[in-house]
CSV table of C-alpha atoms in Angstrom, one decimal:
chain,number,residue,atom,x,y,z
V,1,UNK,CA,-7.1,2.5,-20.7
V,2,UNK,CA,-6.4,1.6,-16.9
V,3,UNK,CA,-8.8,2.8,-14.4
V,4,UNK,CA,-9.2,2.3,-10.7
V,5,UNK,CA,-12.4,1.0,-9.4
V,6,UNK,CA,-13.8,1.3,-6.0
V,7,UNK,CA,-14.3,-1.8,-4.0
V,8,UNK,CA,-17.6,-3.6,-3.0
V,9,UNK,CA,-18.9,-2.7,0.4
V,10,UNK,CA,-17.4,-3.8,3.1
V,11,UNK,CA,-13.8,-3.8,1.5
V,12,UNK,CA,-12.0,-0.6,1.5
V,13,UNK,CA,-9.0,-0.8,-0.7
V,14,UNK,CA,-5.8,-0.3,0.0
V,15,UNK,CA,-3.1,1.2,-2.6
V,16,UNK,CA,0.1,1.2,-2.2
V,17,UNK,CA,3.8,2.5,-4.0
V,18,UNK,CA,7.4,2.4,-2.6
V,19,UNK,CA,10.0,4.7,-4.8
V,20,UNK,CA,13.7,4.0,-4.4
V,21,UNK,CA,16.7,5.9,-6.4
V,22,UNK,CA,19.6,4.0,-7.0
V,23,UNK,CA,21.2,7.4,-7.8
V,24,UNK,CA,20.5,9.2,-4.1
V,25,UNK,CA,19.4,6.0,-2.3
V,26,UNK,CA,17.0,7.8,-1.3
V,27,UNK,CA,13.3,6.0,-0.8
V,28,UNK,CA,10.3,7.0,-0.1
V,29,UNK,CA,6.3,5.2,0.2
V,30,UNK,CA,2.7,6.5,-0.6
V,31,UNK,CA,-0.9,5.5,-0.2
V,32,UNK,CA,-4.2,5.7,0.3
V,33,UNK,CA,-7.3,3.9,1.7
V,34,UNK,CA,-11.0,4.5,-0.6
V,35,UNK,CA,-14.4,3.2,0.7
V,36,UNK,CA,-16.4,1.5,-1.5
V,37,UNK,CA,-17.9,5.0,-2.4
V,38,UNK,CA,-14.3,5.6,-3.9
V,39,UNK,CA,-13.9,8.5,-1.5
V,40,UNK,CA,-10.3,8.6,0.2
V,41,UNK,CA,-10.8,7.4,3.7
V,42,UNK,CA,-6.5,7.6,4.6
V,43,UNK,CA,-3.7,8.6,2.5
V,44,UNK,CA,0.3,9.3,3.7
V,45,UNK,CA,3.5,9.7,1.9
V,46,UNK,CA,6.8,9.6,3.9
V,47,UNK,CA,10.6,9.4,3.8
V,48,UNK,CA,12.0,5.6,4.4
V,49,UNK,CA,15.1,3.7,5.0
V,50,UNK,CA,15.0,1.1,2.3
V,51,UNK,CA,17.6,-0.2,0.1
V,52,UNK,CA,15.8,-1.2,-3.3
V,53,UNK,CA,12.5,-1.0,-4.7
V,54,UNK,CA,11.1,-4.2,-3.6
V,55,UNK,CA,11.4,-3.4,0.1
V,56,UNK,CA,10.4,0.2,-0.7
V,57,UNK,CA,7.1,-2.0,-2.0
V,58,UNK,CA,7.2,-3.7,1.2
V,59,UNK,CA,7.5,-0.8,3.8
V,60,UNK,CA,4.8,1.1,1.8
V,61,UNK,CA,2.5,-1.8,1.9
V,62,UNK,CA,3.1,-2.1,5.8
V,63,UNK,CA,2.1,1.4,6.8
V,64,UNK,CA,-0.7,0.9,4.8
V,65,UNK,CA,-1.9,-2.2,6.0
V,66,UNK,CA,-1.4,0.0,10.2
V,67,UNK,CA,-3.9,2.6,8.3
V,68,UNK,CA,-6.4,0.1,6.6
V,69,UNK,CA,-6.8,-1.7,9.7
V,70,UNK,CA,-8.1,0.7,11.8
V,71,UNK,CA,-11.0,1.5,9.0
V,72,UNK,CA,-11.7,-2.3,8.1
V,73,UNK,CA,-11.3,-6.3,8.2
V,74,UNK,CA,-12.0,-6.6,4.5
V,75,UNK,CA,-8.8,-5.3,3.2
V,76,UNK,CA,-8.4,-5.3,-0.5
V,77,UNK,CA,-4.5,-4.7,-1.5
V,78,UNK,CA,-4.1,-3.6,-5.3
V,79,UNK,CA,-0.3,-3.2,-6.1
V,80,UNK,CA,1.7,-1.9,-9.3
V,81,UNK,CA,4.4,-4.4,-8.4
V,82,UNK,CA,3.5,-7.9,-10.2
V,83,UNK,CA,6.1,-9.7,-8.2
V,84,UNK,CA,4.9,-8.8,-4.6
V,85,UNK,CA,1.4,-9.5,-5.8
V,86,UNK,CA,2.7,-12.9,-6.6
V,87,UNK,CA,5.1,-13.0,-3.5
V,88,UNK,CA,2.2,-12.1,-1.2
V,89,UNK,CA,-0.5,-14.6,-3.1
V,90,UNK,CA,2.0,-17.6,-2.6
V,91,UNK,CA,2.3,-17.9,1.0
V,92,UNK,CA,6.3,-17.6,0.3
V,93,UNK,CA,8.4,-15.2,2.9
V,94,UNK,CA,11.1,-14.6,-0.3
V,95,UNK,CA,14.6,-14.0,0.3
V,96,UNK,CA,16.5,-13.9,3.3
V,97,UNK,CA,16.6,-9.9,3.5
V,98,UNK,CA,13.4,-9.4,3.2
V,99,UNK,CA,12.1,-12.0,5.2
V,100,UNK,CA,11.1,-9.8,8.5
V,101,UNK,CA,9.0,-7.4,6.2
V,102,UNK,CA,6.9,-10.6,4.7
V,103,UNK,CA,6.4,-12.2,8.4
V,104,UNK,CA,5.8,-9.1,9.5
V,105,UNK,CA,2.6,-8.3,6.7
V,106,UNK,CA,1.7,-12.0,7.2
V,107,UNK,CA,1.0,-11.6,10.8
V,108,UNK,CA,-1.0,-8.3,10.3
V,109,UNK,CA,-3.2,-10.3,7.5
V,110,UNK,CA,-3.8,-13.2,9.3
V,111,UNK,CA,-6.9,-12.3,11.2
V,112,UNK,CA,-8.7,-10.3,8.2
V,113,UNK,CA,-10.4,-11.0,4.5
V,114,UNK,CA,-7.6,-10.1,2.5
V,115,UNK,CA,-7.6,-9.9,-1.3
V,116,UNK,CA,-4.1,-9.0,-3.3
V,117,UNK,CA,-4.2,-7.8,-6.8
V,118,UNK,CA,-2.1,-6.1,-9.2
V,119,UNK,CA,-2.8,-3.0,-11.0
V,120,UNK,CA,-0.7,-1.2,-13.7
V,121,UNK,CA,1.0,2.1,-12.7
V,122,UNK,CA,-1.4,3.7,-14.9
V,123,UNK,CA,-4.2,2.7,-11.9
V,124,UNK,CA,-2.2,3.5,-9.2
V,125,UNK,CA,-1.4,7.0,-10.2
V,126,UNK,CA,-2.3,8.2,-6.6
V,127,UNK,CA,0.0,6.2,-5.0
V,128,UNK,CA,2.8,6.3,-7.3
V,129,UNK,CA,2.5,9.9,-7.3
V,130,UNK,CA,2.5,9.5,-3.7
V,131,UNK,CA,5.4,7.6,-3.3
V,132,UNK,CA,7.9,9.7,-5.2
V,133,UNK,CA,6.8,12.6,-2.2
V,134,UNK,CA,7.8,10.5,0.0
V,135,UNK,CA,12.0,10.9,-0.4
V,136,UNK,CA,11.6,14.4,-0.3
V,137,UNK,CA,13.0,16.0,2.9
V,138,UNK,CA,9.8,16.5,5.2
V,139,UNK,CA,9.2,17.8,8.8
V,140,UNK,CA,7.6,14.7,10.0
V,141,UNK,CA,5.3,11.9,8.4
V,142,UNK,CA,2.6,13.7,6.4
V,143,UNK,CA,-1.0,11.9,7.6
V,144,UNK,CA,-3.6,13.2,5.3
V,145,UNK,CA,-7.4,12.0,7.0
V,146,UNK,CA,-10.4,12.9,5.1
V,147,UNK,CA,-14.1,12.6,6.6
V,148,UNK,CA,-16.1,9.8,6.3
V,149,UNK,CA,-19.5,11.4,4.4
V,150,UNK,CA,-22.4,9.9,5.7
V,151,UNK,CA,-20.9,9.2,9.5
């Protein structure tokens, strides 16, 4: 069985999904933020313009990382994709297409403790589940913020 577990304090961790159909091409991303309490701190879901999976991976994982930095420096990034995991852990910027997006999440990592891990989809369930939302026609970017307990 694949669970998620919350983070040691200070890290808040950062789950992400990007969902692309190859039938629609339609794409859309999901995540959330928990504190080391494993409440939700941040979550969102939105349509994007992608055009595969990876980069669906990669937009999701951007607006994350714009959430996740406004709560924390010690960011810990669990992913259901294996390949970005290993893409982001190298130091590589990948193909050509996708360069932009992997300069991009570089720069916004540089000057916090970053940690990348993978999870099975089974662990991410939230996200995923958040991420196939996203292609659906909404009114604007759905920004879900809970409270802080304790603050």
């Amino acid at each position: 069985m694949v669970l998620w577990h919350p983070p040691d304090a200070p890290w808040v961790k950062l789950n992400t999904d990007g969902a692309f159909s190859t039938s629609t091409l339609e794409a859309g991303d999901g995540g959330l933020v928990r504190g080391s309490d494993g409440g939700l701190l941040w979550a969102f879901c939105s349509p994007i313009a992608a055009s595969s999976s990876f980069e669906a991976e990669l937009l999701a994982l951007i607006q994350g990382l714009e959430m996740a930095m406004e709560l924390s420096t010690h960011i810990w990034i669990e992913l259901d994709s294996g390949a970005l995991v290993t893409l982001l852990s190298s130091g590589q910027l990948g193909s050509a297409d996708l360069r932009h997006h992997m300069a991009l999440i570089r720069s916004m990592t540089a000057q916090r403790h970053v940690r990348f891990s993978h999870i099975y989809r089974e662990g991410n369930r939230a996200a995923d589940s958040l991420a196939g939302r996203g292609p659906r026609p909404l009114p604007s970017r759905t920004t879900i913020q809970s409270l802080r307990l304790g603050t």
